[in-house]
Short mmCIF file of C-alpha atoms and ligand atoms in Angstrom, two decimals:
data_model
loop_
_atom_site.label_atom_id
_atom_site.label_comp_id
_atom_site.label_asym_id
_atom_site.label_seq_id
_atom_site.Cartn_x
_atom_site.Cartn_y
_atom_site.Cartn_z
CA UNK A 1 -48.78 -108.51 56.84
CA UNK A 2 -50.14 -111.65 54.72
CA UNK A 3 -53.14 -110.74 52.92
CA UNK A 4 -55.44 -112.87 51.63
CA UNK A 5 -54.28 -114.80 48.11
CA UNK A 6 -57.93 -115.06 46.67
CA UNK A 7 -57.89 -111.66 47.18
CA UNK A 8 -54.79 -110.59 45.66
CA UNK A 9 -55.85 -112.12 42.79
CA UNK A 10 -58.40 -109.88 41.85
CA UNK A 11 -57.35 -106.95 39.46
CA UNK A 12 -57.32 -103.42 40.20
CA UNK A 13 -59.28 -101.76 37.52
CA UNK A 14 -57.04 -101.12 34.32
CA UNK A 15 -59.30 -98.28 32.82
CA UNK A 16 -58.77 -96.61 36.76
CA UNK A 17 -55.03 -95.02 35.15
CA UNK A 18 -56.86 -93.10 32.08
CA UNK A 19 -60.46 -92.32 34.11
CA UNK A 20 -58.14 -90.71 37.03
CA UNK A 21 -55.80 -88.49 34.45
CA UNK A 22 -58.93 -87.30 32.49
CA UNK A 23 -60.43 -86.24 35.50
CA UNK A 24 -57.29 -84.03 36.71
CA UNK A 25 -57.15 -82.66 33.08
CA UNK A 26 -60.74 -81.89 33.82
CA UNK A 27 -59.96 -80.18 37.12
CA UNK A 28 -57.23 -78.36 35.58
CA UNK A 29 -59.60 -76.55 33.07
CA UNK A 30 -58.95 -78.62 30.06
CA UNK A 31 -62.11 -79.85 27.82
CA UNK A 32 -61.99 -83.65 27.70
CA UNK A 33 -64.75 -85.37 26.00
CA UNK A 34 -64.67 -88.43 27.38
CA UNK A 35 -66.32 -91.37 25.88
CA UNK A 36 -65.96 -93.51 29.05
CA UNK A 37 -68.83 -93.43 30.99
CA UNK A 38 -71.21 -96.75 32.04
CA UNK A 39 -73.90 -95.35 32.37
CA UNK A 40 -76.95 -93.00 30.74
CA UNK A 41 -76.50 -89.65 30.16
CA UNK A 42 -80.04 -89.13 31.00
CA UNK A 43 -81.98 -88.06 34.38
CA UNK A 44 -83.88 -90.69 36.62
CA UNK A 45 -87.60 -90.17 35.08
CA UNK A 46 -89.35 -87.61 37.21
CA UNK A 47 -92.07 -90.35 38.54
CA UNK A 48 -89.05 -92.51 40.22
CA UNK A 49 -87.93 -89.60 42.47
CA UNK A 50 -91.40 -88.66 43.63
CA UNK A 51 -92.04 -92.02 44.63
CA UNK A 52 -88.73 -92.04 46.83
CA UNK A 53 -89.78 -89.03 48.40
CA UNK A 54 -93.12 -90.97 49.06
CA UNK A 55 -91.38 -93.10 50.51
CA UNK A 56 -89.55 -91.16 53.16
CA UNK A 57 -92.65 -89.58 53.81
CA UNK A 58 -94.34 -92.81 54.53
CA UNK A 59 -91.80 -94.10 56.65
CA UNK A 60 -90.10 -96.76 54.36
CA UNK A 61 -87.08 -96.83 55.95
CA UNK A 62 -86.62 -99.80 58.06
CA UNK A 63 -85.59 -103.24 57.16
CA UNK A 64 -87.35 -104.92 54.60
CA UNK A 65 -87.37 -108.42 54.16
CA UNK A 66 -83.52 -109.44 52.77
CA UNK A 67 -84.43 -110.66 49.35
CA UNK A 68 -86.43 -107.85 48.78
CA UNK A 69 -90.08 -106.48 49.86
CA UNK A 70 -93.18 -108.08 48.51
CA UNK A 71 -94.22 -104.78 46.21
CA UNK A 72 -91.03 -104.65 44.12
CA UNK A 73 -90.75 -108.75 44.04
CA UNK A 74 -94.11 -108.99 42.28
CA UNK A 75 -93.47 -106.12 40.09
CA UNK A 76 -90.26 -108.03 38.67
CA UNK A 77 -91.78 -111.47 38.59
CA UNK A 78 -94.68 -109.34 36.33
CA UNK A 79 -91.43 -108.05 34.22
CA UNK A 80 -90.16 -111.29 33.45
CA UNK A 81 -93.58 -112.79 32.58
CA UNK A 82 -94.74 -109.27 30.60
CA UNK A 83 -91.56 -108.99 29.01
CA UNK A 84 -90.04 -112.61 28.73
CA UNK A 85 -92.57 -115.31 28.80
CA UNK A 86 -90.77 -116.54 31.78
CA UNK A 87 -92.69 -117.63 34.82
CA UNK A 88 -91.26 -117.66 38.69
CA UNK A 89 -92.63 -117.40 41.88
CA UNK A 90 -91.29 -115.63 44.99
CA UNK A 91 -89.14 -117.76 46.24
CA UNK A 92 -87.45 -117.44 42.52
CA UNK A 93 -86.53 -113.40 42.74
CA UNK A 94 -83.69 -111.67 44.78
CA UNK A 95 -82.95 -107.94 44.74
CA UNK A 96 -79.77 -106.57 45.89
CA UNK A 97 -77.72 -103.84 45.64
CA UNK A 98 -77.39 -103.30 41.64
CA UNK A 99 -76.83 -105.95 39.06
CA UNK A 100 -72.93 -106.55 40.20
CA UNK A 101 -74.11 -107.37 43.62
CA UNK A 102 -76.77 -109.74 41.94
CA UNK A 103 -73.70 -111.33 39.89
CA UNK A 104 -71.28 -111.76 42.94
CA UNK A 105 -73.95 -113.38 45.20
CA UNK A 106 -74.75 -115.66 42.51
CA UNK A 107 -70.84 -117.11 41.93
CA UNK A 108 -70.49 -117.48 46.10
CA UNK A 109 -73.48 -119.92 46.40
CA UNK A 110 -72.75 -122.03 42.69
CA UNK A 111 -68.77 -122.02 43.11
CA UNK A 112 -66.72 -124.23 44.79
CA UNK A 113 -62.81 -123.80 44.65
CA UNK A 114 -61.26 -124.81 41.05
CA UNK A 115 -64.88 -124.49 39.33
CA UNK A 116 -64.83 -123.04 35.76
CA UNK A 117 -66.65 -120.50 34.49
CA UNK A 118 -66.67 -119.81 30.83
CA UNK A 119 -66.49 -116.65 29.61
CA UNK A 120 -66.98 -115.07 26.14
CA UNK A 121 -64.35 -112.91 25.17
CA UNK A 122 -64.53 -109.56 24.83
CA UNK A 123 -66.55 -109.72 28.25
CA UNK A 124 -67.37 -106.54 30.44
CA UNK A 125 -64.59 -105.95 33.05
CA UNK A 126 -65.87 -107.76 36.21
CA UNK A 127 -66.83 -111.22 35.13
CA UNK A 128 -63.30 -112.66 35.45
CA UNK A 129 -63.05 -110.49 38.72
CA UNK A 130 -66.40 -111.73 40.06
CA UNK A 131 -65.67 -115.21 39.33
CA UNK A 132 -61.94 -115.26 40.61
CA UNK A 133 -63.08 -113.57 44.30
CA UNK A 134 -65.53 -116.66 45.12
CA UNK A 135 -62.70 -119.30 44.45
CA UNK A 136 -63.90 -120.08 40.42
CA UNK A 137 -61.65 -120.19 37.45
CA UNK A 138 -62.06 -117.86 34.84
CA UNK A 139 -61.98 -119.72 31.61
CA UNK A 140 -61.99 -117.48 28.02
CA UNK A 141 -63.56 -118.39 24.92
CA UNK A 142 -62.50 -116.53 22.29
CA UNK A 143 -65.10 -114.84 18.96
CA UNK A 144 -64.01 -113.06 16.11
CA UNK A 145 -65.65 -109.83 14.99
CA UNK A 146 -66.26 -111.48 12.01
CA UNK A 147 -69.06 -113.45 13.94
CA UNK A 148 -70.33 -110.32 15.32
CA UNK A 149 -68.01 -111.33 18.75
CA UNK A 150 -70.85 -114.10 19.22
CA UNK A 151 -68.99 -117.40 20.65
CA UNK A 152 -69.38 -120.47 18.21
CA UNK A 153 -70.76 -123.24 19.31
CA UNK A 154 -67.88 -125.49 18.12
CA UNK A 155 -65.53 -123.75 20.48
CA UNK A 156 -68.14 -123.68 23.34
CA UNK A 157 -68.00 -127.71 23.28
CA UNK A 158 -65.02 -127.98 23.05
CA UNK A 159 -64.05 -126.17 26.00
CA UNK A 160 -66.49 -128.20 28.28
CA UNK A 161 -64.64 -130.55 30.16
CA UNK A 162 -65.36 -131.87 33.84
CA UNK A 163 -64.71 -128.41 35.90
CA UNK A 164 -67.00 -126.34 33.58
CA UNK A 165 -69.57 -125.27 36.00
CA UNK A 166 -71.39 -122.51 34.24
CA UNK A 167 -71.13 -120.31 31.22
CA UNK A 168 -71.59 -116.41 31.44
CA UNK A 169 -73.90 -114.93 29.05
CA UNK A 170 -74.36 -111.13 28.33
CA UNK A 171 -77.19 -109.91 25.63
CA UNK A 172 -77.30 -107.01 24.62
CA UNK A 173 -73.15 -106.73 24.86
CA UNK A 174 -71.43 -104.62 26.92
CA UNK A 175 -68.90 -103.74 25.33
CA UNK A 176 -69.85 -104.79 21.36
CA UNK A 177 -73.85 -104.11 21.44
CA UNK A 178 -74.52 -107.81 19.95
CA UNK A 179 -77.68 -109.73 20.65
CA UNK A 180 -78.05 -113.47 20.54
CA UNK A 181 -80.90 -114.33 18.45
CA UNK A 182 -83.14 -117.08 19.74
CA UNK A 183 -81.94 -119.44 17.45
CA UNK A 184 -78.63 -118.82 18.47
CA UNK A 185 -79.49 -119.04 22.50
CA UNK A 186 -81.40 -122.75 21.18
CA UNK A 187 -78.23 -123.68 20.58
CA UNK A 188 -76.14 -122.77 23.56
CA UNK A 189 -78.81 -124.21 26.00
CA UNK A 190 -79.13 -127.48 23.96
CA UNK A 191 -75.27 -128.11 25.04
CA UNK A 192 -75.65 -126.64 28.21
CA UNK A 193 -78.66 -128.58 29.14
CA UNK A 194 -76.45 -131.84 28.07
CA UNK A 195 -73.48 -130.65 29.92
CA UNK A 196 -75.07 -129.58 33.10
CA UNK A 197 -73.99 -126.20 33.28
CA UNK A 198 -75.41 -123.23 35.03
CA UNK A 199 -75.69 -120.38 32.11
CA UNK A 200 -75.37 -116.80 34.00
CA UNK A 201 -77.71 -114.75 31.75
CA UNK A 202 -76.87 -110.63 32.23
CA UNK A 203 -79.49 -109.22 30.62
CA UNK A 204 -79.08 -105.37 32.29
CA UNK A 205 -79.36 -103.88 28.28
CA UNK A 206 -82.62 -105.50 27.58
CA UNK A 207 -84.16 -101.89 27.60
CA UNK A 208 -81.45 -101.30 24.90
CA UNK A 209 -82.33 -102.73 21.88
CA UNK A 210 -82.38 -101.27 18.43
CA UNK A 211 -83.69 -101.66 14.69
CA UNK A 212 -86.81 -103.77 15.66
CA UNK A 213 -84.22 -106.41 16.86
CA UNK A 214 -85.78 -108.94 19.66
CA UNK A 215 -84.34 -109.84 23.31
CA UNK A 216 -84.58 -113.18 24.24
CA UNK A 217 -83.75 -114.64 27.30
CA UNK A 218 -82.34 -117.92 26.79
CA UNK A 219 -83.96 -118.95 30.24
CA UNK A 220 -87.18 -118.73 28.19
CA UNK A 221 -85.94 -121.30 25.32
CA UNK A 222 -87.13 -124.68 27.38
CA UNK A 223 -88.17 -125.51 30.94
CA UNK A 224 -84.24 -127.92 31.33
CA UNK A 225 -82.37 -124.52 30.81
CA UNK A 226 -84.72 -122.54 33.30
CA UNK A 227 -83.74 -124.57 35.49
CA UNK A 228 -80.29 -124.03 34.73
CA UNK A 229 -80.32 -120.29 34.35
CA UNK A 230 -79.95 -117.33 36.70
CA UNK A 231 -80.77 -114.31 35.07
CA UNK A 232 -79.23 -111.09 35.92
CA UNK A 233 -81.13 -107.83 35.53
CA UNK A 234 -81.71 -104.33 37.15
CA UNK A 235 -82.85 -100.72 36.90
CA UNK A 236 -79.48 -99.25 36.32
CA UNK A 237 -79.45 -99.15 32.53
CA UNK A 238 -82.68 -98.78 31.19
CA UNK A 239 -84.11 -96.04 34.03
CA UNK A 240 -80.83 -94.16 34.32
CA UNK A 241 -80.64 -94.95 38.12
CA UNK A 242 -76.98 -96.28 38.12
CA UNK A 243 -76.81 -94.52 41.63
CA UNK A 244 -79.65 -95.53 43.21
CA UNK A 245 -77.97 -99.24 43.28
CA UNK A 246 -80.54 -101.58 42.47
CA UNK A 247 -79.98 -105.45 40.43
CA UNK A 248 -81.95 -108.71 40.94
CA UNK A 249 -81.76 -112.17 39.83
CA UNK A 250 -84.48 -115.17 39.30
CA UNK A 251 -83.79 -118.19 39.08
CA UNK A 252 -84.00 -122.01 41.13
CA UNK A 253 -85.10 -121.45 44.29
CA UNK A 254 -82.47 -123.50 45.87
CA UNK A 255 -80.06 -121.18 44.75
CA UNK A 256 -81.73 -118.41 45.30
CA UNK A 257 -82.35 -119.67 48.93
CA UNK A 258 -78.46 -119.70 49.19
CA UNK A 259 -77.64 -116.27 47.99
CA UNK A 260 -80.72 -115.12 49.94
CA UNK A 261 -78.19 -116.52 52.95
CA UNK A 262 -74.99 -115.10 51.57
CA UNK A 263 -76.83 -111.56 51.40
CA UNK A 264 -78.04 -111.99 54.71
CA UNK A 265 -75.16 -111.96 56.17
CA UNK A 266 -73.09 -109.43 53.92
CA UNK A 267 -75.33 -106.40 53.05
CA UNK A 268 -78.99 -107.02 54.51
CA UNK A 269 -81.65 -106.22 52.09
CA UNK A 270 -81.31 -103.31 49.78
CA UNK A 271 -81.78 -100.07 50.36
CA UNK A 272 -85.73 -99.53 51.19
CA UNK A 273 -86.07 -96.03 49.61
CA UNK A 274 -84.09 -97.58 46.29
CA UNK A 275 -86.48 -100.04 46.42
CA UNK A 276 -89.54 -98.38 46.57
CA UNK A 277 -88.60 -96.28 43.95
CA UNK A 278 -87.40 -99.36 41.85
CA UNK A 279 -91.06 -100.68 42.17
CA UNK A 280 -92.67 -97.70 40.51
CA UNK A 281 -89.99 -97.44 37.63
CA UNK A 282 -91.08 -101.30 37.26
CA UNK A 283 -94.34 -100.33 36.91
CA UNK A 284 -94.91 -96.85 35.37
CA UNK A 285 -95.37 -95.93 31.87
CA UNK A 286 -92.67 -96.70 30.06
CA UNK A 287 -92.86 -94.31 27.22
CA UNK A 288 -89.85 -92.21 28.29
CA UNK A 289 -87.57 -94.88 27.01
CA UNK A 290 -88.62 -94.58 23.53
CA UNK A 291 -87.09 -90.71 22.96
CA UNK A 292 -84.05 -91.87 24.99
CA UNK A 293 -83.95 -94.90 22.41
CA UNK A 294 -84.47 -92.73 19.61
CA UNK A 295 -81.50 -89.91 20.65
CA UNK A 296 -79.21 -93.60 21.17
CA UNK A 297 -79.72 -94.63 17.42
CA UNK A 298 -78.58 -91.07 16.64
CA UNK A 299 -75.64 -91.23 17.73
CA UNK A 300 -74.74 -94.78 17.61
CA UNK A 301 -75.57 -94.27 13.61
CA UNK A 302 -73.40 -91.05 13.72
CA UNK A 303 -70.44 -93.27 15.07
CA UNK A 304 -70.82 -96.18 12.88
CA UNK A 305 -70.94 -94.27 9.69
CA UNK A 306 -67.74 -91.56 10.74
CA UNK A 307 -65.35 -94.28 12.44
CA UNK A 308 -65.76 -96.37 9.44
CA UNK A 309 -65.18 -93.11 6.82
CA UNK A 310 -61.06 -93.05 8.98
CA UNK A 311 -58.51 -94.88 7.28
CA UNK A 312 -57.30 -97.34 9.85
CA UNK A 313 -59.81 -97.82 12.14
CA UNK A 314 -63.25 -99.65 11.90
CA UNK A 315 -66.73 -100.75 14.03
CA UNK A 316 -69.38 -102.99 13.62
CA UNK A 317 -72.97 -101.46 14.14
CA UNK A 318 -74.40 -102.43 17.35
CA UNK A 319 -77.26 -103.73 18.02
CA UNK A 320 -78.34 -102.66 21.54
CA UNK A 321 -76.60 -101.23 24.60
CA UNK A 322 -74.25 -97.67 24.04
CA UNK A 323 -71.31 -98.85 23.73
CA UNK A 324 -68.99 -98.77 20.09
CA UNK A 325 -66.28 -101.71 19.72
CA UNK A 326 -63.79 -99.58 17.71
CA UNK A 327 -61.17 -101.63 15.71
CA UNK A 328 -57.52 -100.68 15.81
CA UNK A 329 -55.74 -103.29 14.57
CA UNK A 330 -54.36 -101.33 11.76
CA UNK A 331 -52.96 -98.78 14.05
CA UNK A 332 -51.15 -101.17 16.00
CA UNK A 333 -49.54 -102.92 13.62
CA UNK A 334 -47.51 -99.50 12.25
CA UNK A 335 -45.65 -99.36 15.27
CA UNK A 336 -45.75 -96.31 17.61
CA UNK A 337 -48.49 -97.55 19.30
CA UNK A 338 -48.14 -100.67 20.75
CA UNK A 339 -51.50 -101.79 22.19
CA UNK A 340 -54.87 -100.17 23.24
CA UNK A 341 -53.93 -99.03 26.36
CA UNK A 342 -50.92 -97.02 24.68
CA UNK A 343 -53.25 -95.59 22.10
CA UNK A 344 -56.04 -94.39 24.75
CA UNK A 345 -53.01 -92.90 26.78
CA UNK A 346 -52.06 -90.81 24.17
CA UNK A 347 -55.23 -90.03 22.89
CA UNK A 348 -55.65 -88.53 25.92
CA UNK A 349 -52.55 -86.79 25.87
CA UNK A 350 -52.21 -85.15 22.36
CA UNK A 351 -55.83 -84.65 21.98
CA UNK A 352 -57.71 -84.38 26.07
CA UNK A 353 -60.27 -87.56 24.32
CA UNK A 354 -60.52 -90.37 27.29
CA UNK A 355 -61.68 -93.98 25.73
CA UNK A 356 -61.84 -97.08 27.57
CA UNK A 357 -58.88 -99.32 26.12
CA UNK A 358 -60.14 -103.30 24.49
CA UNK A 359 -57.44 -104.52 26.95
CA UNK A 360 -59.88 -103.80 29.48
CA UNK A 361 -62.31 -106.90 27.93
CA UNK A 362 -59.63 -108.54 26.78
CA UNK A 363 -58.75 -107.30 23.44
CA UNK A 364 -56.42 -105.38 22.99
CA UNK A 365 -56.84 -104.72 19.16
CA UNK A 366 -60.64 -102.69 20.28
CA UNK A 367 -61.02 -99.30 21.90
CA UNK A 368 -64.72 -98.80 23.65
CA UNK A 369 -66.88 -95.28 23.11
CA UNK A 370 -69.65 -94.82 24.68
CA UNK A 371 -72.51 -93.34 23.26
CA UNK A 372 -74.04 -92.33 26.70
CA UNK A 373 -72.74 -88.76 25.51
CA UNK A 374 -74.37 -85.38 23.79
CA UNK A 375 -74.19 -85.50 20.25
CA UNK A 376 -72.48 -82.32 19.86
CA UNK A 377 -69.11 -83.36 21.97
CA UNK A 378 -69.41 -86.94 19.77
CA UNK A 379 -68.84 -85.12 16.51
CA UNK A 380 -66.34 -83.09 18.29
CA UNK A 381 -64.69 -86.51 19.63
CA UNK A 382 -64.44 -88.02 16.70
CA UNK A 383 -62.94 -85.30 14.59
CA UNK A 384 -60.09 -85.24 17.47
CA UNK A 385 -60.17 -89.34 16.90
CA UNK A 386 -59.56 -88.44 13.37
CA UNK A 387 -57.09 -86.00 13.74
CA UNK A 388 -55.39 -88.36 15.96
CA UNK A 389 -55.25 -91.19 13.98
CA UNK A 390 -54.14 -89.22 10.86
CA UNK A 391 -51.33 -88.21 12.43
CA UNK A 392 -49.72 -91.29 14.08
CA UNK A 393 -50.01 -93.07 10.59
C1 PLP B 1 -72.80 -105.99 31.48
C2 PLP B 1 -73.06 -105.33 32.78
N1 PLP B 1 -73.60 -106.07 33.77
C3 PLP B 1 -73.86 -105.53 34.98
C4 PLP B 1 -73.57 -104.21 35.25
C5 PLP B 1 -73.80 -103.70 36.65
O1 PLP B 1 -74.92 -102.94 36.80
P1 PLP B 1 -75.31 -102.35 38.20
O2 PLP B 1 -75.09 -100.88 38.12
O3 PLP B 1 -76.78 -102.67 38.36
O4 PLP B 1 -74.50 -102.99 39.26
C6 PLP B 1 -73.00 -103.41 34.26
C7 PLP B 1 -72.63 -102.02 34.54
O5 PLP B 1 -71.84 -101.39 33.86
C8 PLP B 1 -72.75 -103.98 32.98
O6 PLP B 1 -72.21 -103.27 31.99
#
């Protein structure tokens, strides 16, 4: 049978191979520490569950409008004014089902068949794959770690050219924990702004933010870039509610109007209980985040300092989200090991640790952790790491 060729494009998931083995090592009895997962290793706050409860007890369970019910819609457009000076109305805001969702409805209504979208290398795995399933062109600009993997702004014009229709953005970093400081995001939207091009802000780490550093949304730098801006947030991140599936964007309200349409007539509005309980995580008391912050910055500042104390392999200290962007450069080069999906497979063979190969985000020098992980079975991780790494030298 002929199958669709947009569709065969898209990738199968490279990290799938060394997720699937670690689990069956799992299964077997063996004790993997994985530093894989996506996702907080902490509950859904007490407060969001009763409210979903509420809400089946109430009766929330019927179709709600498709871009989202009026409760939750305010409570996000008084998030973005609260927490970034950014002002939209109704017609601005669009929930859906989690942040991907939010990303893939927002490349079918700007996209039309050859477009370009730039996108900062290392980038988190489903940009290229997002972009490639509604027609676009993925288009990779390359940083250096040197520049803490931020893209420089020589390179970013010099990529333009008459395709480029919008530029990805993702601060806090998934998967190297950099910000972009507002000086830096003045910059980016100056040459968008002259360029015309739409700048996809993910901002899904915001929560996630470390050592007094600021987020900034760069759709808050000027009115031109707000107009030019879609930003991309949710509760998956910062209210542990990966599963409850939950993302919304804000943005023109033409576009807006058009993935409004696309949803419509893919997925109908979100789930009603997952929205009602999205509503009152929006609007509860926040102060939970600030132990899960603090227990973060423990471990992150456990990594940082032990990777760096093993010959061969490096990190820079991140600034926000929970992930580590381990260098392994060194490794590579001596031979055995000829790339970072060859190192995480036998990581996981000669010492049952599962990482999430660079190659993954496109490069293949890096190895992700994730902090999202007890810090007991971090140290015990990363003295396997060591071990490891000693011994293929
Ligand atoms: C950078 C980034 N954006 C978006 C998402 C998707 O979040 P959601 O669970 O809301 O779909 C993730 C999840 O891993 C992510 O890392």
């Amino acid at each position: 049978m002929k199958l669709s060729k947009r569709a065969q494009k898209v990738s199968a998931s490279l990290t799938l191979a060394i997720s699937a083995k670690a689990k069956k090592l799992k299964e077997a009895g063996e004790h993997v520490i994985s530093f894989g997962a996506g996702e907080p290793d902490f509950d859904t706050p007490q407060y969001i569950c009763d409210a979903a409860r509420e809400a089946l007890e109430i009766g929330f369970t019927r179709y709600t409008p498709v871009s989202g019910y009026e409760d939750i819609k305010e409570a996000i457009i008084y998030k973005f004014k609260n927490d970034n000076d950014l002002l939209y109305k109704n017609d601005q805001i669009i929930v859906s089902n989690g942040a991907k969702h939010s990303l893939f409805n927002t490349f079918q209504a700007i996209l039309n068949p050859g477009d370009e979208v730039i996108i900062p290398v290392p980038y988190w795995v489903t940009y290229p794959e997002t972009v490639k399933m509604s027609g676009g062109k993925p288009v990779f600009l390359e940083t250096n770690e040197k520049d803490n993997f931020k893209i420089s702004i020589d390179k970013f014009k010099n990529i333009i050219n008459t395709k480029t229709k919008a530029l990805i953005l993702n601060t806090p970093s998934n998967p190297t924990g950099s910000i972009y400081t507002k000086k830096e995001l003045e910059k980016i939207a100056d040459i968008a702004v002259k360029n015309e091009i739409v700048v996809v802000s993910d901002e899904i780490y915001e929560k996630l933010i470390y050592d007094e550093k600021e987020h900034v949304s760069i759709a808050a730098i000027n009115d031109d870039i707000k107009d030019l801006t879609i930003v991309i947030n949710g509760v998956s991140k910062a209210y542990a509610m990966t599963g409850w599936r939950i993302g919304y964007a804000a943005g023109p309200k033409d576009i807006i109007k058009i993935m409004t349409n696309i949803q419509s007539h893919s997925t109908s509005n979100p789930n009603s209980i997952a929205q009602y309980a999205s509503n009152a995580a929006l609007r509860g008391d926040h102060s939970f985040m600030n132990e899960r912050r603090d227990k973060f910055i423990e471990r992150r500042d456990y990594m940082y300092k032990k990777i760096n104390l093993i010959q061969g392999i490096s990190c820079l200290k991140p600034e926000g989200a929970f992930y580590i962007l381990m260098n392994i450069k060194e490794i590579i080069d001596g031979g055995e090991i000829d790339g970072s999906f060859s190192f995480a497979e036998k990581l996981l063979d000669k010492k049952r640790v599962a990482v999430v190969p660079g190659i993954a985000f496109g490069v293949d020098n890096f190895i992700r952790l994730s902090y999202a992980n007890s810090l007991n079975n971090i140290k015990e991780g990363l003295n396997r790491i060591e071990k490891f790494v000693n011994e293929i030298q």
